[in-house]
GROMACS .gro file of C-alpha atoms in nm:
model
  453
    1UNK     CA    1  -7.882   4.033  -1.001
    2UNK     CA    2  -7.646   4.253  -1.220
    3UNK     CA    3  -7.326   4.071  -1.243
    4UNK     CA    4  -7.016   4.222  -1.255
    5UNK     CA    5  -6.872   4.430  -1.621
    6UNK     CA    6  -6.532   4.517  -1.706
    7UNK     CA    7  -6.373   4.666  -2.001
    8UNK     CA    8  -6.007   4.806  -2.074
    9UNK     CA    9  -5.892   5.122  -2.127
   10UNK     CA   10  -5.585   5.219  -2.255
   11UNK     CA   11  -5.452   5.444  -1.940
   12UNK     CA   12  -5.256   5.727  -2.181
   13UNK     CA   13  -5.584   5.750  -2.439
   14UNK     CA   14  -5.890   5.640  -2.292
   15UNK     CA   15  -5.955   5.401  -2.584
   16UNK     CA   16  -6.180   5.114  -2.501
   17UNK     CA   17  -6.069   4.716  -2.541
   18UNK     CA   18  -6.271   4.445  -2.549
   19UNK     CA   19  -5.980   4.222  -2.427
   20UNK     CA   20  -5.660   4.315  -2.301
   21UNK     CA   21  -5.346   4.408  -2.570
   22UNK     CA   22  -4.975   4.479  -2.568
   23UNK     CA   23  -4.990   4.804  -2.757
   24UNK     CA   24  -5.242   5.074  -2.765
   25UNK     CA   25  -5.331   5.077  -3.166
   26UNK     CA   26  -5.443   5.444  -3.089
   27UNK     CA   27  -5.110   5.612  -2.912
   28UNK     CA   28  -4.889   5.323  -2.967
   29UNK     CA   29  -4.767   5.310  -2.623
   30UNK     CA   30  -4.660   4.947  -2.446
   31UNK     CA   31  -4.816   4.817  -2.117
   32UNK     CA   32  -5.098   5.082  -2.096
   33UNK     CA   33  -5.415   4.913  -2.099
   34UNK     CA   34  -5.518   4.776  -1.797
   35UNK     CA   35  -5.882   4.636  -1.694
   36UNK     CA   36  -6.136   4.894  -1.589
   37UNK     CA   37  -6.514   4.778  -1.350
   38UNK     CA   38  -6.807   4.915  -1.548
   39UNK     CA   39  -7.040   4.750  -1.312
   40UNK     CA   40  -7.014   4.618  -0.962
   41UNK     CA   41  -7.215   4.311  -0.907
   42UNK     CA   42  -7.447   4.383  -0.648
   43UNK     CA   43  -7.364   4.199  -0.284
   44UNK     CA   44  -7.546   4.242   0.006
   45UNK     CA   45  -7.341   4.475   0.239
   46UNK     CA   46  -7.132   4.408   0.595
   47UNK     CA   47  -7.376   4.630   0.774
   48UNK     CA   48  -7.714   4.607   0.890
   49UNK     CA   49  -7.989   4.774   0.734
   50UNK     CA   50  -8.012   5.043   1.088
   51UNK     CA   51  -7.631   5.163   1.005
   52UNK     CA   52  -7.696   5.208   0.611
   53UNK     CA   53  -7.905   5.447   0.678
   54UNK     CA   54  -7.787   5.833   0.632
   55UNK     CA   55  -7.869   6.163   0.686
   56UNK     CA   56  -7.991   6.344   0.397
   57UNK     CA   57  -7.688   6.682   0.346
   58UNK     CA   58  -7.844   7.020   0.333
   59UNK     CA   59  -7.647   7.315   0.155
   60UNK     CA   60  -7.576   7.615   0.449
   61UNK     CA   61  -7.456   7.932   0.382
   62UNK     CA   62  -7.151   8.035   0.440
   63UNK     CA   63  -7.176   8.203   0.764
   64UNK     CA   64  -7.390   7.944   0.888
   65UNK     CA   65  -7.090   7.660   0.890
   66UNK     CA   66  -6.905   7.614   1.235
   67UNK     CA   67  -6.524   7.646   1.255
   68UNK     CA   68  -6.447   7.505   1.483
   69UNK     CA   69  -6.097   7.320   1.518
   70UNK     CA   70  -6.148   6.982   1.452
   71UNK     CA   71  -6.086   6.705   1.765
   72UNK     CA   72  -5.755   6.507   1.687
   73UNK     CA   73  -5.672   6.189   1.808
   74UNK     CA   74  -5.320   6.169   1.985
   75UNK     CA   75  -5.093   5.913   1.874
   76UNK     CA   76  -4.824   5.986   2.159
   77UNK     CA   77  -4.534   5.996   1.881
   78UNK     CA   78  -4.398   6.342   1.836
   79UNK     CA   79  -4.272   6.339   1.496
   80UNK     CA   80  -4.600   6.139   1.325
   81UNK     CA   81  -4.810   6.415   1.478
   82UNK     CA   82  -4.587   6.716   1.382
   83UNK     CA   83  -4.639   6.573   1.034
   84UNK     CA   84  -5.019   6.501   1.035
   85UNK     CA   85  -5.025   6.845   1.178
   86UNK     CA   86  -5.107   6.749   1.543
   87UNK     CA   87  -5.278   6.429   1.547
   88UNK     CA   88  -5.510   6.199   1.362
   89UNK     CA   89  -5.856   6.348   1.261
   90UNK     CA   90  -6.155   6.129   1.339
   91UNK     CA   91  -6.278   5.974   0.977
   92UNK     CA   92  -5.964   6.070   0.852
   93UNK     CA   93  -5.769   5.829   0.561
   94UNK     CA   94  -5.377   5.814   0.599
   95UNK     CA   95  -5.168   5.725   0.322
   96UNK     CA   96  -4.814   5.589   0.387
   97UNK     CA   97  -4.583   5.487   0.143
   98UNK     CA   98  -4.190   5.405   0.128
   99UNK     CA   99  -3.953   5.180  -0.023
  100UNK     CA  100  -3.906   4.796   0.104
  101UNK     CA  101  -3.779   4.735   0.432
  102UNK     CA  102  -3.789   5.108   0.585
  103UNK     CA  103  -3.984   5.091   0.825
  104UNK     CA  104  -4.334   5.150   0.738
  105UNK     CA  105  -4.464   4.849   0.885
  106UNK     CA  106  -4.268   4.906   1.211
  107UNK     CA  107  -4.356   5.249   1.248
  108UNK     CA  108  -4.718   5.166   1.248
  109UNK     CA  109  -4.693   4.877   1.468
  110UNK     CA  110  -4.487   5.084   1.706
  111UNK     CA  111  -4.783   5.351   1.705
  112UNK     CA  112  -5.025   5.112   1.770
  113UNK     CA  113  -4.858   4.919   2.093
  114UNK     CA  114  -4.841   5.249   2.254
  115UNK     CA  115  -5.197   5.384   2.203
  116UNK     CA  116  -5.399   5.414   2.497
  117UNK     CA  117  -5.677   5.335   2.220
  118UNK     CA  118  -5.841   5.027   2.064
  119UNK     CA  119  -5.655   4.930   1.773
  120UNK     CA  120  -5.676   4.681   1.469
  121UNK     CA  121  -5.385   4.585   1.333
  122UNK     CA  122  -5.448   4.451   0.970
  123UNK     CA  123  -5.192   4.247   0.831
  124UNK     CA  124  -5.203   4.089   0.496
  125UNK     CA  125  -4.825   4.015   0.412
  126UNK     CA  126  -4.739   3.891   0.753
  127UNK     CA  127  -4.870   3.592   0.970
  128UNK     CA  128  -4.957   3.682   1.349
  129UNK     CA  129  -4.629   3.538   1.470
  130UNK     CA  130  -4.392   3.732   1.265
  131UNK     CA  131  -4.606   4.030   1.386
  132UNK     CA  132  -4.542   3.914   1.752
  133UNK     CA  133  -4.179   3.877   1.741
  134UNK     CA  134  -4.161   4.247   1.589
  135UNK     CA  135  -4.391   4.327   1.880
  136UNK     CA  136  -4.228   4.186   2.128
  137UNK     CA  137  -3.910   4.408   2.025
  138UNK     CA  138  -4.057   4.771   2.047
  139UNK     CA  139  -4.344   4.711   2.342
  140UNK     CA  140  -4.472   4.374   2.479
  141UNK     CA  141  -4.685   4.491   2.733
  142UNK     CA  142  -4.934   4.668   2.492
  143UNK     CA  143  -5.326   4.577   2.591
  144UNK     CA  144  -5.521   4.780   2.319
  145UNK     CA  145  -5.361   4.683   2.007
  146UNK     CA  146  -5.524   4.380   1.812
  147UNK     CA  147  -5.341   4.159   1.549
  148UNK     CA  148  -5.575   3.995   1.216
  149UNK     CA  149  -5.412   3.848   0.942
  150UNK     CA  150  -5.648   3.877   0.678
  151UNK     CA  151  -5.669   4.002   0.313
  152UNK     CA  152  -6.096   3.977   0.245
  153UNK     CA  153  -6.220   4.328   0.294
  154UNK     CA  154  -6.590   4.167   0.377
  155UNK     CA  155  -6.421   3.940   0.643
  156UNK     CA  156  -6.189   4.272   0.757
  157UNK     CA  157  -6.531   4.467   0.833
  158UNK     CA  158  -6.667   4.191   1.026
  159UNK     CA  159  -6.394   4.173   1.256
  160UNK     CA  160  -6.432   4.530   1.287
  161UNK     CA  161  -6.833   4.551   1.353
  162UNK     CA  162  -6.741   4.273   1.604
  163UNK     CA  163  -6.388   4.481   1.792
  164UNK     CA  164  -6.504   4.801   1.706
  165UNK     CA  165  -6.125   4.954   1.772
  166UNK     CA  166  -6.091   5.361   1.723
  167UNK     CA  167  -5.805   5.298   1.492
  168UNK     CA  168  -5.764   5.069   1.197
  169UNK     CA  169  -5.435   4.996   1.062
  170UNK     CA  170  -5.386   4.827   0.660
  171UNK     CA  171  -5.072   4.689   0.613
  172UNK     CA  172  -5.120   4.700   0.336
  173UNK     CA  173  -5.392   4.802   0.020
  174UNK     CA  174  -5.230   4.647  -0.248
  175UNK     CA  175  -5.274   4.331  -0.061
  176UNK     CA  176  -5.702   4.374  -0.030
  177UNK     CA  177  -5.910   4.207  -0.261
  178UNK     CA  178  -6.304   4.267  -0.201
  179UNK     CA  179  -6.581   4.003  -0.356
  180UNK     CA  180  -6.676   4.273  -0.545
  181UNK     CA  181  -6.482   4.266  -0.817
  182UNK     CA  182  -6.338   3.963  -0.971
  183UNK     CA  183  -6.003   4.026  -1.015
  184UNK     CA  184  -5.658   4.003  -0.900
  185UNK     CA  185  -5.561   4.160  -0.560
  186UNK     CA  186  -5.320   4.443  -0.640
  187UNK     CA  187  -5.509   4.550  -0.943
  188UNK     CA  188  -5.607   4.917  -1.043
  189UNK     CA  189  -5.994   4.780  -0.987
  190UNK     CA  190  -5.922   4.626  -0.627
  191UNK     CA  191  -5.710   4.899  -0.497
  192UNK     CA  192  -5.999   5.139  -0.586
  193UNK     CA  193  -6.272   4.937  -0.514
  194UNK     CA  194  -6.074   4.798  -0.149
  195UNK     CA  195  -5.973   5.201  -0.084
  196UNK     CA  196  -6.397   5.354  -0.136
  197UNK     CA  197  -6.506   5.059   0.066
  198UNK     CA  198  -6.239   5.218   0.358
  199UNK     CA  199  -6.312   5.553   0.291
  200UNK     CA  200  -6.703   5.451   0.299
  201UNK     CA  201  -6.638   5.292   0.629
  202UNK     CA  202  -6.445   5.576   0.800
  203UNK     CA  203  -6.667   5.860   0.690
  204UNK     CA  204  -7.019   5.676   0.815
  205UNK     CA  205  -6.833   5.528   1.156
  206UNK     CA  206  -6.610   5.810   1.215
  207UNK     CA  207  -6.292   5.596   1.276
  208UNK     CA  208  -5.931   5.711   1.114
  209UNK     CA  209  -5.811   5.452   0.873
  210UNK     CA  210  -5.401   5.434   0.812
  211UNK     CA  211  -5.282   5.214   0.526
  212UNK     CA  212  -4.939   5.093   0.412
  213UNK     CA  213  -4.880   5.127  -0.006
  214UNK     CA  214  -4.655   4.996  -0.194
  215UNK     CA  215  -4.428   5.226  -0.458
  216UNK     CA  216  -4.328   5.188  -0.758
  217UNK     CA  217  -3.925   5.165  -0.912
  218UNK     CA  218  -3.934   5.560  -0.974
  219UNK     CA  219  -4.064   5.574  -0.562
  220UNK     CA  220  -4.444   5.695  -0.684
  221UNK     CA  221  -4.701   5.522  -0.481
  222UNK     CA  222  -4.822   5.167  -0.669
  223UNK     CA  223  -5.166   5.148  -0.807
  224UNK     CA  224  -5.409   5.440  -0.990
  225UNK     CA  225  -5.293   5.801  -0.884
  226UNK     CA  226  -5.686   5.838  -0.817
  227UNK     CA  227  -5.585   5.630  -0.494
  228UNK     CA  228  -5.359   5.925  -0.345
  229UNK     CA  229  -5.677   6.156  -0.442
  230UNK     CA  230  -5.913   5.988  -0.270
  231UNK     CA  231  -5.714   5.993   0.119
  232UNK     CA  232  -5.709   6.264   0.308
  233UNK     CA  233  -5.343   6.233   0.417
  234UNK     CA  234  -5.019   6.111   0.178
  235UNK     CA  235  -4.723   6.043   0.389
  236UNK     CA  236  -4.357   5.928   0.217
  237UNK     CA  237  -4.125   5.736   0.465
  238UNK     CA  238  -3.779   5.769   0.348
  239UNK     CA  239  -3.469   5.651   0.432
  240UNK     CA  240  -3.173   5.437   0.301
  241UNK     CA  241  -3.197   5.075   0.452
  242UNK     CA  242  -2.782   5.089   0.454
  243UNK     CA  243  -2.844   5.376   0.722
  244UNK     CA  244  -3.030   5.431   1.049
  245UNK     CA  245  -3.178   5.784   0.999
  246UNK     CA  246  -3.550   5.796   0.833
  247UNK     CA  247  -3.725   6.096   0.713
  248UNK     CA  248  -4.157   6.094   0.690
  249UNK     CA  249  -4.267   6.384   0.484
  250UNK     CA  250  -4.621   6.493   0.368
  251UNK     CA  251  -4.678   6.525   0.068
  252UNK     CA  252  -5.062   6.572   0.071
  253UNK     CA  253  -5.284   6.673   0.422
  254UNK     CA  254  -5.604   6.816   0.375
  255UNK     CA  255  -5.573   6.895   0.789
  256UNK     CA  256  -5.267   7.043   0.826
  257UNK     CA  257  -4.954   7.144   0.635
  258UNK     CA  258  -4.753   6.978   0.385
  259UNK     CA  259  -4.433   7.095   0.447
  260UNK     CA  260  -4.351   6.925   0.815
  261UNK     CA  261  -4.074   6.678   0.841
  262UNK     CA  262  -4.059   6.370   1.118
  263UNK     CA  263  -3.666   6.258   1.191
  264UNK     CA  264  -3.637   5.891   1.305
  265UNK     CA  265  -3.393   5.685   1.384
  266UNK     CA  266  -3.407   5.303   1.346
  267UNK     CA  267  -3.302   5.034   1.624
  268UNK     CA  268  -3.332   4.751   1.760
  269UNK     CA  269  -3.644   4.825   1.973
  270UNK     CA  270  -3.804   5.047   1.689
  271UNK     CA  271  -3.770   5.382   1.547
  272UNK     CA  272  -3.656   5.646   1.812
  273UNK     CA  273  -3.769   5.973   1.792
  274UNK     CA  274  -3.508   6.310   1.660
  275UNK     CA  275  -3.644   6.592   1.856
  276UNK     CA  276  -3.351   6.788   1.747
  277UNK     CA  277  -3.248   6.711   1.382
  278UNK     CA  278  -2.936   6.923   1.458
  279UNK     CA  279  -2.757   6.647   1.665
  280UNK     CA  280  -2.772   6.409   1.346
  281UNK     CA  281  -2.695   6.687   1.058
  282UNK     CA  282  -2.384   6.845   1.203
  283UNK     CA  283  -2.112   6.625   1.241
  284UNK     CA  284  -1.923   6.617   1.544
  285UNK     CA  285  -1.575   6.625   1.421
  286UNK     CA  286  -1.347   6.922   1.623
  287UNK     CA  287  -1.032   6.976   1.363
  288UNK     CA  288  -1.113   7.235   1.077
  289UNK     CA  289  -1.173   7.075   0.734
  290UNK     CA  290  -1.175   7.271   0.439
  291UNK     CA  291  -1.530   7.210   0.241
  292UNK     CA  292  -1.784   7.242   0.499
  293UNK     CA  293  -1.997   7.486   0.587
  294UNK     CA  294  -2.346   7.538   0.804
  295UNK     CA  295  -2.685   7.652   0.657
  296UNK     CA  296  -2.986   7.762   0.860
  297UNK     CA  297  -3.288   7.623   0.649
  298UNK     CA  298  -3.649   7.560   0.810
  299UNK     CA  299  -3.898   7.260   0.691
  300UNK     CA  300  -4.239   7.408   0.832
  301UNK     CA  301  -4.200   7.527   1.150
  302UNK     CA  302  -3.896   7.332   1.232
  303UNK     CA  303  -3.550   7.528   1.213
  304UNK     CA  304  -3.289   7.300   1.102
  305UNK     CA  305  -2.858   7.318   1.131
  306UNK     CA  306  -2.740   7.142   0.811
  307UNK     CA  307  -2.415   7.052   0.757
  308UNK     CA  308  -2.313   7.110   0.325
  309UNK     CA  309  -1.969   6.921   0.236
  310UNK     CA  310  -1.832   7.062  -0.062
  311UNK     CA  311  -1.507   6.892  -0.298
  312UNK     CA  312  -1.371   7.067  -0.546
  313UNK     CA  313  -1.074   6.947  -0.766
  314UNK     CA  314  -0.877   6.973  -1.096
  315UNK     CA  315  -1.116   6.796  -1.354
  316UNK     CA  316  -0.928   6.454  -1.469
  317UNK     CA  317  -1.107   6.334  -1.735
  318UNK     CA  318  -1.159   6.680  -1.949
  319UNK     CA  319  -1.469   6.732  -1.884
  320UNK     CA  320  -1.570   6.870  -1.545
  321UNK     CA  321  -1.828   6.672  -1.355
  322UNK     CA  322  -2.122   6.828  -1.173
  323UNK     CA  323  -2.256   6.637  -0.875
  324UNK     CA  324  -2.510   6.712  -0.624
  325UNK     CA  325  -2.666   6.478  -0.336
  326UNK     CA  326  -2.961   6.620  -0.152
  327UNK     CA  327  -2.922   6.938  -0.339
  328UNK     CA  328  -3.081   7.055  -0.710
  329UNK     CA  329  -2.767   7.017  -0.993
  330UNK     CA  330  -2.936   7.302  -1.171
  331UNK     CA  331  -2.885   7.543  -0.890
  332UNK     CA  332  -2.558   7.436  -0.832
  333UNK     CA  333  -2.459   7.489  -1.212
  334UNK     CA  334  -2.646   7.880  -1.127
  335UNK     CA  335  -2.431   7.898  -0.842
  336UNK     CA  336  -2.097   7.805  -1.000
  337UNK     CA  337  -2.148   8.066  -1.289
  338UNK     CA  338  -2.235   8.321  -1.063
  339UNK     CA  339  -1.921   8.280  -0.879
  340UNK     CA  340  -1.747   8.233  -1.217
  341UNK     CA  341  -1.884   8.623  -1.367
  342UNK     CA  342  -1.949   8.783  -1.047
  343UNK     CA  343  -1.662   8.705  -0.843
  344UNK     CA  344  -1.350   8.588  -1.018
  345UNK     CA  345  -1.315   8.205  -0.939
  346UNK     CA  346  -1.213   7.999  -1.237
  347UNK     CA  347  -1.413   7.664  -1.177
  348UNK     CA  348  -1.505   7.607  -1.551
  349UNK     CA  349  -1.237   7.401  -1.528
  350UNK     CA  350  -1.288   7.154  -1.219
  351UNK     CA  351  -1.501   6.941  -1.075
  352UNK     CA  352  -1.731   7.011  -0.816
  353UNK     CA  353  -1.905   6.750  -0.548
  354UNK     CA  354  -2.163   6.857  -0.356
  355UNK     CA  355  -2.326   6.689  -0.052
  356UNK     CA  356  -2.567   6.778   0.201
  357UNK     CA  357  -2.506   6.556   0.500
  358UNK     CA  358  -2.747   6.341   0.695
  359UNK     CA  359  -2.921   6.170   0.355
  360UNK     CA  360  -3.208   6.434   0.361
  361UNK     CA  361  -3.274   6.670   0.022
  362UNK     CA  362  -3.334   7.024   0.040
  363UNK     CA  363  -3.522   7.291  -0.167
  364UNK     CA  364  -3.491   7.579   0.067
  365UNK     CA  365  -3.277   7.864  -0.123
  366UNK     CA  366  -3.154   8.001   0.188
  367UNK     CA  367  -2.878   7.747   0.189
  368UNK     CA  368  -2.714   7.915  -0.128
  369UNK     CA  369  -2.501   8.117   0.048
  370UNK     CA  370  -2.369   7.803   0.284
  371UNK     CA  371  -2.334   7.625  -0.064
  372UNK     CA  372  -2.098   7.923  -0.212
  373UNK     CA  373  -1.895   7.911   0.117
  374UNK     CA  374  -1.831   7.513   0.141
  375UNK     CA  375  -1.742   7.554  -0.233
  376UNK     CA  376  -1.498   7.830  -0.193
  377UNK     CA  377  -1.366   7.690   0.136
  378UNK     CA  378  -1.278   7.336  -0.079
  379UNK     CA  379  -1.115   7.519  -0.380
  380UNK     CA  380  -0.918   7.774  -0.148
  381UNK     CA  381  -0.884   7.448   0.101
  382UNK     CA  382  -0.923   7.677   0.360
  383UNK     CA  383  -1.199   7.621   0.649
  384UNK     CA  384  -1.471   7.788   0.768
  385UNK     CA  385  -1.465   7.845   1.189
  386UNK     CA  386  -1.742   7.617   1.284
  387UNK     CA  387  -1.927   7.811   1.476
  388UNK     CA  388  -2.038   8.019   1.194
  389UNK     CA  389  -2.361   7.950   0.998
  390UNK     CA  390  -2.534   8.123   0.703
  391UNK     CA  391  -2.942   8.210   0.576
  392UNK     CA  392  -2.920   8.379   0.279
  393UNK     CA  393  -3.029   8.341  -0.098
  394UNK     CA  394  -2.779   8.464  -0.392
  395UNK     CA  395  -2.894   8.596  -0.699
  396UNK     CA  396  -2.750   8.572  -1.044
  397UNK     CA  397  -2.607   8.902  -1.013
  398UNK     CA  398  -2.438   8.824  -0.719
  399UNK     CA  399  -2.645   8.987  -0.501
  400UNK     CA  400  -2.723   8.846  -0.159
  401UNK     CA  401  -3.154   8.816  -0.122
  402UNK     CA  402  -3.322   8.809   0.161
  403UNK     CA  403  -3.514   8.480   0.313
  404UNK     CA  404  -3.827   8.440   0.516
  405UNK     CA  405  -3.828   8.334   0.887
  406UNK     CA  406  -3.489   8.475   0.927
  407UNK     CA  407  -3.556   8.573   1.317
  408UNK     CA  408  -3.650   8.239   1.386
  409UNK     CA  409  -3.343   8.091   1.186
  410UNK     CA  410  -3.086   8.351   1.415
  411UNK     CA  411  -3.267   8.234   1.709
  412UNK     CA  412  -3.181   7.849   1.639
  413UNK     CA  413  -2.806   7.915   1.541
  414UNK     CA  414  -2.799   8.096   1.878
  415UNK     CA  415  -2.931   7.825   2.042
  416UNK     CA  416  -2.690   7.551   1.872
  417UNK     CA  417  -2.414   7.762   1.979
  418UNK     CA  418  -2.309   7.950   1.701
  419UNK     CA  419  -2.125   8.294   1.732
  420UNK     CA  420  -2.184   8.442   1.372
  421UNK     CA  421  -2.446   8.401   1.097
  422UNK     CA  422  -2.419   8.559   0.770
  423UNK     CA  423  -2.741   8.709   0.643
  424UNK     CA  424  -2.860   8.981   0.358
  425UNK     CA  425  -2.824   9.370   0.475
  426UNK     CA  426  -3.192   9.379   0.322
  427UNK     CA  427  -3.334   9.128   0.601
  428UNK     CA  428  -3.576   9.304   0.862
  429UNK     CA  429  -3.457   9.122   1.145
  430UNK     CA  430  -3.673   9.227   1.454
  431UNK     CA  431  -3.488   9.008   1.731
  432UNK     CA  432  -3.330   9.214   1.975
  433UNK     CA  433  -3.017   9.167   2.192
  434UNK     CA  434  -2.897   8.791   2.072
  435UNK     CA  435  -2.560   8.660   2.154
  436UNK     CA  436  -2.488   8.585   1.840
  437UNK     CA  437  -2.275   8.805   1.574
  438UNK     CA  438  -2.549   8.885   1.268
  439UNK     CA  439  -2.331   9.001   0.992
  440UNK     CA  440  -2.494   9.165   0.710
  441UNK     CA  441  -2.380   9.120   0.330
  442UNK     CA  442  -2.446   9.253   0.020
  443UNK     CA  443  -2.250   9.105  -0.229
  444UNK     CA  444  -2.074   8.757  -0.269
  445UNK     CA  445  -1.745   8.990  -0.267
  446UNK     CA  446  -1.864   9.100   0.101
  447UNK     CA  447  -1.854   8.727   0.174
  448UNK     CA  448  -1.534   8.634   0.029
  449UNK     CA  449  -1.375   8.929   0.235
  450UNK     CA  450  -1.533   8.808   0.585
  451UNK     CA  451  -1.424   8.449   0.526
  452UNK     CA  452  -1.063   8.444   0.362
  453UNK     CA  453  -0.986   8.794   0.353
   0.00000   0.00000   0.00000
């Protein structure tokens, strides 16, 4: 019986160790060799001979293949399903990763107590009584959800021939260790070796398979970036602990799209759902502040109502600061010099604060426009009526572009109660007869003249 061979391999090279080192004699870089399986000792399997057994793939042509939409499995949480892109596929591998204490574990948990399916409920950082009390918070009468404390993936699959559930839950990989390989749990080897086990598992039994990872200081997922390749589905769960809002974002989703966002909002009996994102982005504060200003972006097919706070004062210290939360400081640099060449302000000379309310980040250009506004509204202190909103992209030469979606962005505005959005002349806006004002710019000077003129 072949036993089991490992080697180590410098992770920025590829040179081969024979035992593990400090420094990589070949690139010179610290902490980079780590211990690689050659060669699995061989183990009899957790299945009987009668489910090893496979059909043999044939190729098809292409018009042969059916395309039909895949059958998803409901998990009776809006927001997870938006993100997943309607559901959990059958087979499917979920990846879901966050920082420490934001609500990973209780998001899953919560799922589970409400499925009207079978559902394991792996645990290998928390006993069955911690699990309980947690339980007992969010849903206590829950029938189909089953609790195992265990970290032996061989042990794990017998539980599983024995339940047979329609959902497992891993809370979490890094905690796995298989008899496999001989090494610690946590390790690149077990991580890989725990996750193709899983993946083996779903694929031949048709089951979907969530698990909890760990991340790293920089907020990448822990463990060999083969491990996000190898799922299906990479979720990020993110959220400040010192606040209640969390956002769950998809980064990868080989079934749906990967640019749907899930709101939630954490309390005492779980995470509550954000159907509209609106009511927790917009503040609710009646007197006019100079500063603010409201930008129409979409993530996926969601329309969102952000709220961007903007400070701008006389620089103190010499030289002017720059700082952005939730928004790129490159693009707000762009945006200042554009205002500083195109349209007169002189803000070479003062520091600028930028915020984006709510704690989420946004890419969408369409909130330029809303940006320039809240920035000219601070340094004028002079505010901008609340009920108007903008959707539009500026361009270094001060022109105002065009966005995508931008019927769809009116259309929310209109429903949020706003009376006026500001959006480019060269939009092809097909919605007819809305209650709300569309004004049409050109130019940043258009902008200027509508709002302080």
């Amino acid at each position: 019986m072949a036993k089991t061979k490992t080697a180590y391999f410098c992770q920025n090279c590829g040179t081969q160790y024979a035992k593990w080192v400090g420094q990589c004699s070949a690139c010179k870089e610290w902490n980079t060799v780590v211990e690689e399986v050659i060669q699995k000792e061989e183990k009899k399997d957790w299945r009987t001979p009668t489910n090893t057994s496979k059909r043999i793939a044939k190729p098809l042509r292409v018009n042969e293949i059916s395309t039909e939409k895949e059958i998803r499995l409901n998990t009776f949480n809006i927001e997870f399903n938006r993100v997943l892109g309607g559901g959990l596929v059958p087979g499917s591998l979920v990846l879901i990763g966050g920082e420490p204490g934001v609500g990973k574990s209780t998001l899953l948990l919560q799922i589970a107590l409400k499925l009207p399916y079978k559902t394991l409920y792996v645990s290998g950082e928390e006993s069955q009584k911690q699990i309980k009390m947690r339980a007992d918070r969010i849903n206590p009468q829950s029938e189909n959800c089953l609790i195992l404390t265990e970290t032996k993936t061989q042990n794990i699959f017998k539980q599983i021939e024995a339940t047979e559930p329609d959902i497992v839950v891993i809370d979490s990989i890094q905690t796995l260790h298989s008899d496999y390989i001989e090494s610690a749990a946590g390790s690149i080897s077990q991580i890989r070796e725990c996750t193709t086990e899983l993946i083996k598992f779903a694929k031949e039994t048709n089951t979907p398979v969530i698990l909890i990872g760990h991340i790293t200081k920089d907020g990448s997922i822990a463990g060999p970036k083969i491990l996000e390749h190898m799922v299906d589905t990479v979720l990020q769960f993110e959220g400040d602990r010192n606040y209640v809002y969390r956002i769950l974002r998809s980064l990868k989703n080989r079934f749906g799209s990967t640019a749907e966002l899930g709101i939630y909002e954490m309390q005492g009996s779980g995470l509550r759902e954000v159907n509209n994102p609106s009511e927790i982005l917009i503040s609710k504060n009646d007197a006019g502040l100079s500063g603010t200003a409201i930008a129409s972006t979409v993530e996926g097919l969601r329309p969102l109502m952000i709220e961007i706070q903007a400070l701008v004062s006389t620089a103190v210290y010499g030289t002017p600061q720059r700082s952005t939360t939730g928004y790129n400081a490159k693009r707000l640099n762009m945006l200042l010099a554009v205002l500083e060449k195109r349209a007169g302000f002189r803000l070479g000379a003062k520091d600028v604060f930028l915020n984006i309310t709510g704690g989420i980040s946004v890419d969408d250009p369409a909130i330029d426009l809303a940006v320039i506004a809240a920035i000219l509204s601070s340094n004028e202190d002079i505010p901008v009526e609340k009920e108007m909103c903008f959707a539009a992209e500026v361009g270094l030469a001060g022109e105002i572009r065009p966005v995508q979606r931008v019927d769809q962005r009116i259309l929310e505005a209109e429903k949020l109660g706003f009376t006026s959005i500001f959006v480019s002349k060269n939009n092809k806006i097909t919605v007819k007869k809305t209650g709300i004002n569309i004004i049409l710019v050109a130019k940043i000077e258009d902008v200027v003249n509508h709002l302080f003129g």
